[in-house]
Short mmCIF file of N, CA and C and ligand atoms in Angstrom, two decimals:
data_model
loop_
_atom_site.label_atom_id
_atom_site.label_comp_id
_atom_site.label_asym_id
_atom_site.label_seq_id
_atom_site.Cartn_x
_atom_site.Cartn_y
_atom_site.Cartn_z
N MET A 54 -12.86 0.44 -18.91
CA MET A 54 -11.54 0.44 -18.36
C MET A 54 -11.57 -0.49 -17.03
N ALA A 55 -10.52 -1.06 -16.82
CA ALA A 55 -10.38 -2.00 -15.55
C ALA A 55 -10.30 -1.15 -14.43
N LYS A 56 -10.92 -1.63 -13.21
CA LYS A 56 -10.90 -0.93 -12.09
C LYS A 56 -9.57 -1.01 -11.44
N HIS A 57 -9.27 0.04 -10.57
CA HIS A 57 -8.04 -0.16 -9.73
C HIS A 57 -8.35 0.30 -8.43
N TYR A 58 -8.52 -0.59 -7.45
CA TYR A 58 -8.88 -0.22 -6.06
C TYR A 58 -7.65 0.31 -5.43
N ALA A 59 -7.87 1.31 -4.55
CA ALA A 59 -6.80 1.99 -3.93
C ALA A 59 -7.41 2.58 -2.63
N MET A 60 -6.46 2.94 -1.72
CA MET A 60 -6.94 3.47 -0.42
C MET A 60 -6.01 4.76 -0.22
N ALA A 61 -6.75 5.67 0.20
CA ALA A 61 -5.96 6.93 0.66
C ALA A 61 -6.09 7.21 2.13
N VAL A 62 -5.05 7.57 2.74
CA VAL A 62 -5.00 7.72 4.08
C VAL A 62 -4.65 9.27 4.42
N VAL A 63 -5.63 9.95 4.93
CA VAL A 63 -5.60 11.32 5.28
C VAL A 63 -4.92 11.36 6.66
N VAL A 64 -3.70 11.54 6.72
CA VAL A 64 -2.97 11.26 8.01
C VAL A 64 -3.31 12.27 8.92
N ALA A 65 -3.65 13.55 8.68
CA ALA A 65 -4.09 14.42 9.69
C ALA A 65 -5.35 14.06 10.40
N LYS A 66 -6.14 13.27 9.78
CA LYS A 66 -7.46 12.91 10.42
C LYS A 66 -7.33 11.65 11.32
N CYS A 67 -6.20 11.03 11.18
CA CYS A 67 -6.01 9.72 12.01
C CYS A 67 -5.67 10.15 13.50
N ILE A 68 -6.61 9.66 14.39
CA ILE A 68 -6.24 9.95 15.74
C ILE A 68 -5.56 8.92 16.65
N GLY A 69 -5.23 7.89 15.88
CA GLY A 69 -4.51 6.72 16.52
C GLY A 69 -5.32 5.89 17.44
N CYS A 70 -6.56 5.84 17.18
CA CYS A 70 -7.44 5.15 18.11
C CYS A 70 -7.41 3.56 17.95
N GLN A 71 -6.85 3.06 16.89
CA GLN A 71 -6.67 1.68 16.53
C GLN A 71 -8.00 0.94 16.30
N ALA A 72 -9.05 1.74 16.06
CA ALA A 72 -10.30 1.08 15.69
C ALA A 72 -10.11 0.28 14.44
N CYS A 73 -9.30 0.63 13.41
CA CYS A 73 -9.06 -0.10 12.26
C CYS A 73 -8.32 -1.35 12.61
N THR A 74 -7.40 -1.27 13.50
CA THR A 74 -6.70 -2.56 13.88
C THR A 74 -7.54 -3.65 14.44
N VAL A 75 -8.54 -3.15 15.24
CA VAL A 75 -9.38 -4.17 16.00
C VAL A 75 -10.42 -4.64 14.93
N ALA A 76 -10.97 -3.78 14.17
CA ALA A 76 -11.98 -4.16 13.12
C ALA A 76 -11.43 -5.17 12.07
N CYS A 77 -10.15 -4.93 11.72
CA CYS A 77 -9.46 -5.78 10.86
C CYS A 77 -9.35 -7.22 11.38
N LYS A 78 -8.90 -7.28 12.69
CA LYS A 78 -8.64 -8.56 13.31
C LYS A 78 -9.99 -9.25 13.52
N PHE A 79 -11.05 -8.55 13.81
CA PHE A 79 -12.37 -9.18 13.96
C PHE A 79 -12.86 -9.67 12.61
N GLN A 80 -12.73 -8.77 11.61
CA GLN A 80 -13.36 -9.23 10.34
C GLN A 80 -12.62 -10.36 9.70
N ASN A 81 -11.24 -10.46 9.86
CA ASN A 81 -10.49 -11.43 9.22
C ASN A 81 -10.07 -12.66 10.02
N ASN A 82 -10.56 -12.53 11.29
CA ASN A 82 -10.05 -13.71 12.18
C ASN A 82 -8.62 -13.89 12.45
N VAL A 83 -7.95 -12.64 12.49
CA VAL A 83 -6.46 -12.68 12.65
C VAL A 83 -6.07 -13.24 14.03
N PRO A 84 -5.15 -14.13 14.11
CA PRO A 84 -4.86 -14.70 15.30
C PRO A 84 -4.26 -13.76 16.40
N GLU A 85 -4.39 -14.13 17.58
CA GLU A 85 -3.87 -13.30 18.69
C GLU A 85 -2.43 -12.99 18.45
N GLY A 86 -2.05 -11.74 18.76
CA GLY A 86 -0.46 -11.36 18.58
C GLY A 86 -0.21 -11.08 17.22
N GLN A 87 -1.07 -11.25 16.17
CA GLN A 87 -0.73 -11.01 14.74
C GLN A 87 -1.74 -9.89 14.24
N TYR A 88 -1.20 -9.25 13.19
CA TYR A 88 -1.91 -8.08 12.70
C TYR A 88 -1.79 -7.94 11.22
N ARG A 89 -2.86 -7.60 10.57
CA ARG A 89 -2.83 -7.22 9.11
C ARG A 89 -2.56 -5.73 9.01
N THR A 90 -2.88 -5.01 9.92
CA THR A 90 -2.66 -3.53 9.96
C THR A 90 -2.41 -2.98 11.35
N LYS A 91 -1.60 -1.97 11.51
CA LYS A 91 -1.39 -1.30 12.75
C LYS A 91 -1.27 0.15 12.46
N THR A 92 -1.39 0.93 13.51
CA THR A 92 -1.29 2.38 13.28
C THR A 92 -0.33 2.93 14.35
N PRO A 93 0.92 2.75 14.22
CA PRO A 93 1.95 3.38 15.12
C PRO A 93 2.08 4.86 15.10
N VAL A 94 2.58 5.43 16.08
CA VAL A 94 2.89 6.83 16.20
C VAL A 94 4.31 7.10 15.53
N VAL A 95 4.43 8.21 14.81
CA VAL A 95 5.67 8.56 14.15
C VAL A 95 6.03 9.81 14.79
N GLY A 96 7.19 9.87 15.26
CA GLY A 96 7.71 11.14 16.02
C GLY A 96 7.56 11.07 17.49
N PRO A 97 7.77 12.22 18.22
CA PRO A 97 7.87 13.49 17.57
C PRO A 97 9.21 13.62 16.83
N LYS A 98 9.02 14.47 15.73
CA LYS A 98 10.33 14.80 14.87
C LYS A 98 10.53 16.31 14.80
N GLY A 99 11.73 16.78 14.50
CA GLY A 99 12.07 18.13 14.42
C GLY A 99 12.36 18.79 15.73
N THR A 100 12.61 20.13 15.72
CA THR A 100 13.01 20.84 16.83
C THR A 100 11.96 22.00 17.15
N PHE A 101 11.69 22.03 18.46
CA PHE A 101 10.63 22.94 18.83
C PHE A 101 10.91 24.49 18.37
N PRO A 102 10.02 25.09 17.84
CA PRO A 102 8.54 24.89 17.77
C PRO A 102 8.19 24.11 16.46
N ASN A 103 9.09 23.70 15.72
CA ASN A 103 8.74 23.04 14.49
C ASN A 103 8.79 21.47 14.70
N VAL A 104 7.75 21.06 15.39
CA VAL A 104 7.78 19.68 15.82
C VAL A 104 6.48 19.00 15.20
N SER A 105 6.76 17.70 14.60
CA SER A 105 5.51 16.98 14.13
C SER A 105 5.43 15.67 14.65
N MET A 106 4.16 15.12 14.84
CA MET A 106 3.95 13.89 15.30
C MET A 106 2.57 13.45 14.78
N TYR A 107 2.60 12.24 14.32
CA TYR A 107 1.40 11.80 13.78
C TYR A 107 1.31 10.21 13.79
N PHE A 108 0.08 9.74 13.38
CA PHE A 108 -0.15 8.22 13.43
C PHE A 108 -0.09 7.72 11.88
N LEU A 109 0.47 6.60 11.65
CA LEU A 109 0.56 6.22 10.29
C LEU A 109 -0.04 4.81 10.17
N LYS A 110 -1.04 4.63 9.43
CA LYS A 110 -1.65 3.31 9.17
C LYS A 110 -0.76 2.44 8.36
N GLU A 111 -0.26 1.32 8.78
CA GLU A 111 0.59 0.52 8.05
C GLU A 111 -0.17 -0.79 7.72
N ALA A 112 0.04 -1.32 6.49
CA ALA A 112 -0.52 -2.54 6.04
C ALA A 112 0.17 -2.90 4.72
N CYS A 113 -0.16 -4.01 4.09
CA CYS A 113 0.20 -4.21 2.76
C CYS A 113 -0.20 -3.07 1.78
N GLN A 114 0.66 -2.71 0.93
CA GLN A 114 0.55 -1.49 0.21
C GLN A 114 -0.10 -1.74 -1.21
N MET A 115 -0.47 -3.03 -1.39
CA MET A 115 -1.32 -3.47 -2.60
C MET A 115 -0.41 -3.08 -3.91
N CYS A 116 0.83 -3.47 -3.86
CA CYS A 116 1.71 -3.08 -4.96
C CYS A 116 1.22 -3.57 -6.33
N GLN A 117 1.33 -2.74 -7.32
CA GLN A 117 0.95 -3.18 -8.59
C GLN A 117 2.10 -3.89 -9.39
N ASP A 118 3.30 -3.71 -8.75
CA ASP A 118 4.51 -4.52 -9.25
C ASP A 118 5.06 -5.09 -8.03
N ALA A 119 4.36 -6.22 -7.52
CA ALA A 119 4.63 -6.85 -6.18
C ALA A 119 5.79 -7.79 -6.10
N PRO A 120 6.73 -7.49 -5.38
CA PRO A 120 7.94 -8.46 -5.12
C PRO A 120 7.44 -9.78 -4.60
N CYS A 121 6.40 -9.66 -3.79
CA CYS A 121 5.85 -10.94 -3.16
C CYS A 121 5.40 -11.97 -4.20
N VAL A 122 4.67 -11.35 -5.19
CA VAL A 122 4.13 -12.20 -6.29
C VAL A 122 5.25 -12.77 -7.09
N LYS A 123 6.25 -12.01 -7.40
CA LYS A 123 7.37 -12.51 -8.18
C LYS A 123 8.07 -13.65 -7.68
N VAL A 124 8.21 -13.63 -6.37
CA VAL A 124 9.19 -14.61 -5.72
C VAL A 124 8.39 -15.84 -5.38
N CYS A 125 7.14 -15.85 -5.36
CA CYS A 125 6.31 -16.97 -4.79
C CYS A 125 6.59 -18.17 -5.70
N PRO A 126 7.11 -19.35 -5.21
CA PRO A 126 7.38 -20.51 -6.12
C PRO A 126 6.17 -21.26 -6.54
N THR A 127 5.02 -21.03 -5.81
CA THR A 127 3.95 -21.89 -6.11
C THR A 127 2.71 -21.04 -6.71
N LYS A 128 3.01 -19.83 -6.91
CA LYS A 128 1.89 -18.93 -7.38
C LYS A 128 0.73 -18.71 -6.44
N ALA A 129 1.07 -19.00 -5.15
CA ALA A 129 0.02 -18.83 -4.10
C ALA A 129 -0.20 -17.23 -4.02
N SER A 130 0.75 -16.41 -4.02
CA SER A 130 0.65 -15.03 -4.08
C SER A 130 0.43 -14.56 -5.47
N HIS A 131 -0.70 -13.90 -5.68
CA HIS A 131 -1.08 -13.67 -7.03
C HIS A 131 -2.04 -12.32 -6.98
N TYR A 132 -2.29 -11.84 -8.18
CA TYR A 132 -3.30 -10.72 -8.43
C TYR A 132 -4.59 -11.42 -8.73
N ASN A 133 -5.72 -10.88 -8.04
CA ASN A 133 -6.96 -11.46 -8.55
C ASN A 133 -7.57 -10.65 -9.75
N GLU A 134 -8.68 -10.85 -10.12
CA GLU A 134 -9.28 -10.31 -11.36
C GLU A 134 -9.43 -8.73 -11.25
N ALA A 135 -9.30 -8.18 -10.06
CA ALA A 135 -9.36 -6.76 -9.87
C ALA A 135 -7.97 -6.24 -9.52
N GLY A 136 -6.88 -6.99 -9.72
CA GLY A 136 -5.56 -6.50 -9.45
C GLY A 136 -5.20 -6.47 -7.99
N VAL A 137 -6.02 -7.01 -7.12
CA VAL A 137 -5.73 -7.07 -5.65
C VAL A 137 -4.75 -8.24 -5.37
N VAL A 138 -3.74 -7.93 -4.63
CA VAL A 138 -2.78 -9.03 -4.30
C VAL A 138 -3.36 -9.90 -3.16
N LEU A 139 -3.42 -11.15 -3.45
CA LEU A 139 -3.93 -12.15 -2.47
C LEU A 139 -3.11 -13.34 -2.38
N VAL A 140 -3.36 -14.15 -1.27
CA VAL A 140 -2.64 -15.38 -1.01
C VAL A 140 -3.63 -16.48 -1.09
N ASP A 141 -3.30 -17.50 -1.95
CA ASP A 141 -4.18 -18.72 -2.00
C ASP A 141 -3.60 -19.58 -0.80
N VAL A 142 -4.42 -19.75 0.19
CA VAL A 142 -3.82 -20.50 1.29
C VAL A 142 -3.57 -21.98 0.98
N ASP A 143 -4.28 -22.54 0.12
CA ASP A 143 -4.13 -23.96 -0.24
C ASP A 143 -2.90 -24.15 -1.06
N LYS A 144 -2.37 -23.19 -1.71
CA LYS A 144 -1.12 -23.29 -2.51
C LYS A 144 0.03 -22.88 -1.70
N CYS A 145 -0.05 -22.13 -0.61
CA CYS A 145 1.02 -21.68 0.01
C CYS A 145 1.71 -22.80 0.77
N VAL A 146 3.09 -22.83 0.68
CA VAL A 146 3.86 -23.89 1.34
C VAL A 146 4.68 -23.37 2.54
N GLY A 147 4.36 -21.98 2.86
CA GLY A 147 4.97 -21.48 4.13
C GLY A 147 6.48 -21.24 3.95
N CYS A 148 6.96 -21.01 2.77
CA CYS A 148 8.48 -20.99 2.55
C CYS A 148 9.04 -19.67 3.08
N LYS A 149 8.18 -18.55 3.22
CA LYS A 149 8.50 -17.20 3.68
C LYS A 149 9.28 -16.41 2.66
N TYR A 150 9.38 -16.87 1.46
CA TYR A 150 10.12 -16.06 0.42
C TYR A 150 9.41 -14.64 0.25
N CYS A 151 8.11 -14.66 0.41
CA CYS A 151 7.34 -13.32 0.17
C CYS A 151 7.60 -12.41 1.44
N LEU A 152 7.76 -13.05 2.59
CA LEU A 152 7.97 -12.17 3.69
C LEU A 152 9.23 -11.51 3.60
N THR A 153 10.20 -12.12 3.06
CA THR A 153 11.67 -11.53 2.79
C THR A 153 11.48 -10.53 1.81
N ALA A 154 10.77 -10.83 0.69
CA ALA A 154 10.72 -9.96 -0.48
C ALA A 154 9.99 -8.62 -0.17
N CYS A 155 9.06 -8.64 0.65
CA CYS A 155 8.20 -7.47 0.84
C CYS A 155 8.93 -6.31 1.58
N PRO A 156 9.02 -5.11 0.80
CA PRO A 156 9.76 -4.13 1.43
C PRO A 156 9.14 -3.41 2.54
N TYR A 157 7.83 -3.72 2.70
CA TYR A 157 6.97 -2.97 3.76
C TYR A 157 6.71 -3.91 5.03
N ASP A 158 7.30 -5.06 5.14
CA ASP A 158 7.20 -5.76 6.23
C ASP A 158 5.66 -6.23 6.60
N ALA A 159 4.99 -6.38 5.39
CA ALA A 159 3.47 -6.47 5.60
C ALA A 159 3.03 -7.76 5.79
N ARG A 160 3.80 -8.90 5.79
CA ARG A 160 3.30 -10.26 5.67
C ARG A 160 3.79 -10.97 7.04
N PHE A 161 3.07 -12.01 7.27
CA PHE A 161 3.45 -12.85 8.48
C PHE A 161 2.87 -14.21 8.05
N ILE A 162 3.36 -15.17 8.89
CA ILE A 162 2.78 -16.61 8.67
C ILE A 162 1.73 -16.73 9.65
N ASN A 163 0.47 -16.97 9.28
CA ASN A 163 -0.67 -17.04 10.14
C ASN A 163 -0.62 -18.25 10.97
N LYS A 164 -0.67 -18.06 12.24
CA LYS A 164 -0.40 -19.20 13.33
C LYS A 164 -1.36 -20.30 13.08
N ASP A 165 -2.63 -19.93 12.61
CA ASP A 165 -3.58 -20.93 12.57
C ASP A 165 -3.58 -21.75 11.21
N THR A 166 -3.17 -21.05 10.07
CA THR A 166 -3.33 -21.70 8.77
C THR A 166 -1.92 -22.19 8.39
N GLY A 167 -0.95 -21.57 8.92
CA GLY A 167 0.40 -21.93 8.33
C GLY A 167 0.77 -21.33 7.06
N ALA A 168 -0.16 -20.51 6.54
CA ALA A 168 0.22 -19.86 5.36
C ALA A 168 0.53 -18.29 5.49
N ALA A 169 1.11 -17.72 4.50
CA ALA A 169 1.40 -16.32 4.49
C ALA A 169 0.10 -15.55 4.52
N ASP A 170 0.06 -14.47 5.36
CA ASP A 170 -1.16 -13.66 5.48
C ASP A 170 -0.76 -12.16 5.44
N LYS A 171 -1.77 -11.44 5.01
CA LYS A 171 -1.64 -9.93 4.97
C LYS A 171 -3.00 -9.30 4.73
N CYS A 172 -2.95 -7.90 4.60
CA CYS A 172 -4.20 -7.34 4.18
C CYS A 172 -4.70 -7.80 2.84
N THR A 173 -6.05 -8.07 2.69
CA THR A 173 -6.55 -8.59 1.49
C THR A 173 -7.51 -7.49 0.80
N PHE A 174 -7.48 -6.26 1.34
CA PHE A 174 -8.50 -5.16 1.07
C PHE A 174 -9.90 -5.71 1.50
N CYS A 175 -9.90 -6.74 2.42
CA CYS A 175 -11.25 -7.36 2.73
C CYS A 175 -11.99 -7.77 1.51
N TRP A 176 -11.21 -8.37 0.44
CA TRP A 176 -11.85 -8.63 -0.77
C TRP A 176 -13.06 -9.62 -0.67
N GLU A 177 -12.74 -10.82 -0.16
CA GLU A 177 -13.90 -11.87 -0.20
C GLU A 177 -15.20 -11.40 0.57
N ALA A 178 -15.03 -10.99 1.80
CA ALA A 178 -16.15 -10.73 2.63
C ALA A 178 -16.77 -9.42 2.37
N ARG A 179 -16.08 -8.49 1.85
CA ARG A 179 -16.72 -7.19 1.79
C ARG A 179 -16.63 -6.45 0.32
N VAL A 180 -15.41 -6.24 -0.13
CA VAL A 180 -15.30 -5.43 -1.28
C VAL A 180 -15.90 -6.09 -2.48
N SER A 181 -15.77 -7.51 -2.60
CA SER A 181 -16.40 -8.13 -3.70
C SER A 181 -17.92 -8.12 -3.60
N GLN A 182 -18.38 -7.70 -2.48
CA GLN A 182 -19.90 -7.70 -2.25
C GLN A 182 -20.33 -6.27 -2.26
N GLY A 183 -19.50 -5.35 -2.63
CA GLY A 183 -19.92 -3.95 -2.63
C GLY A 183 -19.87 -3.16 -1.56
N GLN A 184 -19.22 -3.76 -0.37
CA GLN A 184 -18.99 -3.02 0.85
C GLN A 184 -17.61 -2.45 0.96
N ALA A 185 -17.37 -1.45 1.74
CA ALA A 185 -16.07 -0.99 1.99
C ALA A 185 -15.27 -1.91 2.94
N PRO A 186 -14.00 -1.87 2.92
CA PRO A 186 -13.14 -2.64 3.82
C PRO A 186 -13.53 -2.35 5.26
N ALA A 187 -13.33 -3.32 6.17
CA ALA A 187 -13.68 -3.13 7.60
C ALA A 187 -13.08 -1.84 8.21
N CYS A 188 -11.65 -1.77 7.91
CA CYS A 188 -10.95 -0.67 8.56
C CYS A 188 -11.56 0.68 8.10
N VAL A 189 -11.97 0.77 6.83
CA VAL A 189 -12.45 1.99 6.26
C VAL A 189 -13.84 2.34 6.94
N SER A 190 -14.69 1.40 7.03
CA SER A 190 -16.04 1.56 7.64
C SER A 190 -15.92 1.95 9.03
N THR A 191 -14.91 1.52 9.77
CA THR A 191 -14.74 1.64 11.24
C THR A 191 -14.09 2.93 11.53
N CYS A 192 -13.35 3.58 10.64
CA CYS A 192 -12.33 4.60 10.94
C CYS A 192 -13.21 5.82 11.62
N VAL A 193 -12.81 6.11 12.77
CA VAL A 193 -13.48 7.05 13.64
C VAL A 193 -13.29 8.46 13.11
N GLY A 194 -12.07 8.73 12.67
CA GLY A 194 -11.63 10.01 12.27
C GLY A 194 -11.98 10.31 10.72
N GLY A 195 -12.45 9.31 9.98
CA GLY A 195 -12.72 9.41 8.65
C GLY A 195 -11.45 9.61 7.80
N ALA A 196 -10.40 8.99 8.28
CA ALA A 196 -9.08 9.17 7.57
C ALA A 196 -8.91 8.29 6.43
N LEU A 197 -9.83 7.32 6.25
CA LEU A 197 -9.47 6.30 5.20
C LEU A 197 -10.40 6.33 4.07
N VAL A 198 -10.06 6.43 2.75
CA VAL A 198 -10.89 6.57 1.72
C VAL A 198 -10.51 5.42 0.69
N PHE A 199 -11.62 4.76 0.35
CA PHE A 199 -11.27 3.48 -0.41
C PHE A 199 -12.18 3.55 -1.73
N GLY A 200 -11.58 3.07 -2.88
CA GLY A 200 -12.43 3.00 -4.05
C GLY A 200 -11.63 2.81 -5.25
N ASP A 201 -12.28 2.95 -6.41
CA ASP A 201 -11.71 2.79 -7.79
C ASP A 201 -11.06 4.08 -8.15
N GLU A 202 -9.74 4.16 -8.09
CA GLU A 202 -9.15 5.40 -8.43
C GLU A 202 -9.19 5.75 -9.85
N LYS A 203 -9.65 4.87 -10.82
CA LYS A 203 -9.69 5.13 -12.14
C LYS A 203 -11.20 5.65 -12.50
N ASP A 204 -12.12 5.69 -11.52
CA ASP A 204 -13.36 6.19 -11.76
C ASP A 204 -13.30 7.68 -11.27
N PRO A 205 -13.49 8.61 -12.24
CA PRO A 205 -13.19 10.04 -11.82
C PRO A 205 -14.22 10.61 -10.83
N ASN A 206 -15.40 9.79 -10.74
CA ASN A 206 -16.47 10.20 -9.88
C ASN A 206 -16.28 9.65 -8.50
N SER A 207 -15.41 8.75 -8.30
CA SER A 207 -15.12 8.16 -6.98
C SER A 207 -14.61 9.16 -5.96
N GLU A 208 -14.91 8.85 -4.65
CA GLU A 208 -14.42 9.77 -3.58
C GLU A 208 -12.92 9.82 -3.72
N ILE A 209 -12.31 8.69 -3.86
CA ILE A 209 -10.77 8.63 -3.80
C ILE A 209 -10.12 9.45 -4.95
N ALA A 210 -10.76 9.27 -6.14
CA ALA A 210 -10.35 10.03 -7.31
C ALA A 210 -10.26 11.48 -7.16
N LYS A 211 -11.47 11.88 -6.57
CA LYS A 211 -11.63 13.34 -6.33
C LYS A 211 -10.69 13.88 -5.28
N LEU A 212 -10.49 13.02 -4.16
CA LEU A 212 -9.56 13.37 -3.12
C LEU A 212 -8.14 13.55 -3.64
N LEU A 213 -7.76 12.56 -4.38
CA LEU A 213 -6.36 12.55 -4.99
C LEU A 213 -6.11 13.58 -6.13
N SER A 214 -7.24 13.97 -6.72
CA SER A 214 -7.08 15.13 -7.72
C SER A 214 -6.82 16.56 -7.01
N LYS A 215 -7.23 16.58 -5.80
CA LYS A 215 -7.03 17.81 -5.09
C LYS A 215 -5.86 17.70 -4.08
N ASN A 216 -5.38 16.55 -3.73
CA ASN A 216 -4.26 16.41 -2.72
C ASN A 216 -3.15 15.52 -3.20
N LYS A 217 -2.01 15.87 -2.84
CA LYS A 217 -0.88 14.96 -3.32
C LYS A 217 -0.95 13.71 -2.49
N GLY A 218 -0.94 12.58 -3.15
CA GLY A 218 -0.82 11.26 -2.41
C GLY A 218 0.51 10.78 -2.65
N GLU A 219 1.17 10.55 -1.39
CA GLU A 219 2.58 10.00 -1.47
C GLU A 219 2.50 8.47 -1.27
N VAL A 220 3.46 7.72 -1.93
CA VAL A 220 3.53 6.44 -1.60
C VAL A 220 4.75 5.97 -0.84
N ARG A 221 4.80 4.99 -0.09
CA ARG A 221 5.93 4.58 0.72
C ARG A 221 6.99 3.92 -0.03
N LYS A 222 8.21 4.19 0.17
CA LYS A 222 9.42 3.57 -0.43
C LYS A 222 9.30 3.58 -1.96
N GLU A 223 9.04 4.57 -2.57
CA GLU A 223 8.77 4.72 -4.03
C GLU A 223 10.04 4.16 -4.75
N GLU A 224 11.25 4.37 -4.19
CA GLU A 224 12.36 3.88 -4.80
C GLU A 224 12.46 2.49 -5.09
N PHE A 225 11.69 1.62 -4.53
CA PHE A 225 11.67 0.19 -4.78
C PHE A 225 10.81 -0.18 -6.11
N GLY A 226 10.25 0.83 -6.54
CA GLY A 226 9.47 0.70 -7.92
C GLY A 226 8.33 -0.41 -7.72
N THR A 227 7.69 -0.40 -6.56
CA THR A 227 6.61 -1.48 -6.35
C THR A 227 5.30 -0.95 -6.81
N ARG A 228 5.17 0.32 -7.03
CA ARG A 228 3.95 1.04 -7.48
C ARG A 228 2.80 0.64 -6.47
N PRO A 229 2.86 1.13 -5.27
CA PRO A 229 1.73 0.92 -4.22
C PRO A 229 0.41 1.49 -4.62
N SER A 230 -0.67 0.87 -4.10
CA SER A 230 -1.95 1.35 -4.25
C SER A 230 -2.51 2.06 -3.03
N ILE A 231 -1.64 2.39 -2.03
CA ILE A 231 -1.99 3.10 -0.80
C ILE A 231 -1.31 4.45 -0.87
N TYR A 232 -2.15 5.57 -0.79
CA TYR A 232 -1.57 6.87 -0.87
C TYR A 232 -1.74 7.60 0.44
N TYR A 233 -0.72 8.26 0.88
CA TYR A 233 -0.76 8.93 2.15
C TYR A 233 -0.80 10.50 1.83
N ILE A 234 -1.76 11.12 2.37
CA ILE A 234 -1.87 12.47 2.23
C ILE A 234 -1.39 13.21 3.45
N PHE A 235 -0.26 13.76 3.35
CA PHE A 235 0.37 14.43 4.74
C PHE A 235 0.13 15.86 4.77
N GLN A 236 -0.82 16.43 4.03
CA GLN A 236 -1.13 17.88 4.24
C GLN A 236 -1.37 18.19 5.75
N GLY A 237 -0.83 19.05 6.35
CA GLY A 237 -1.15 19.50 7.65
C GLY A 237 -0.48 18.85 8.84
N VAL A 238 0.36 17.81 8.44
CA VAL A 238 1.14 17.11 9.49
C VAL A 238 2.65 17.20 9.31
N LYS A 239 3.18 17.48 8.06
CA LYS A 239 4.68 17.58 7.96
C LYS A 239 5.10 18.52 6.85
S1 SF4 B 563 3.31 -4.56 0.40
FE1 SF4 B 563 4.39 -6.35 0.52
S2 SF4 B 563 2.86 -7.99 0.67
FE2 SF4 B 563 1.88 -6.12 -0.12
S3 SF4 B 563 1.78 -6.36 -2.28
FE3 SF4 B 563 3.65 -5.20 -1.78
S4 SF4 B 563 5.25 -6.59 -1.58
FE4 SF4 B 563 3.30 -7.78 -1.50
S1 SF4 B 564 5.26 -18.29 1.88
FE1 SF4 B 564 3.49 -19.08 0.49
S2 SF4 B 564 2.76 -17.15 -0.51
FE2 SF4 B 564 4.82 -16.67 0.34
S3 SF4 B 564 6.40 -17.23 -1.24
FE3 SF4 B 564 6.11 -19.08 -0.04
S4 SF4 B 564 4.44 -20.30 -0.98
FE4 SF4 B 564 4.33 -18.20 -1.83
S1 SF4 B 565 -8.61 -3.65 4.17
FE1 SF4 B 565 -9.42 -5.32 5.48
S2 SF4 B 565 -7.62 -6.66 5.55
FE2 SF4 B 565 -6.78 -4.68 4.93
S3 SF4 B 565 -6.26 -3.48 6.81
FE3 SF4 B 565 -8.26 -2.95 6.35
S4 SF4 B 565 -9.67 -4.40 7.47
FE4 SF4 B 565 -7.52 -5.27 7.45
#
């Protein structure tokens, strides 16, 4: 069976330290002032005493039905052999169609390369070499779990079998591969 790499974010464990943000920039040489991932605060929401506030890691949602891939006129945006959405820098003409099409505001034009950029699941440097993504390895709170969700023995499959993973903007039909577990925060 083909693998399907996915990430689970256990929101209650995220302390908003931004270690993932920094690790990502370092690992992927992301230019100053640009980010593949950020973890902003959400809230406070509700009325006292029923108030909630948490940090939410944002990045490309690795859609399985990705609008960015559909609109790309040069096929620079594509799925690789493992179904990970990537950008071929040499094919990208910087038209920004994909930036507009992405419902998650996950893309930007890299100031150094002039090409569309976003989270790659650290494919080239880490995951294809058997390592976890930089943000996952660095997460202080242990809030990020990564792996093949089709492997029933993987940590992520076990986690998602016991906890409901929610996807962002489900109504867009993009079928994200990032699951948010909100147990204990809302
Ligand atoms: S989140 Fe945006 S950039 Fe990432 S795969 Fe989905 S549409 Fe493409
Ligand atoms: S900016 Fe690049 S990756 Fe995005 S749609 Fe245009 S050619 Fe494709
Ligand atoms: S998987 Fe890699 S590229 Fe994506 S947010 Fe984490 S560190 Fe950045």
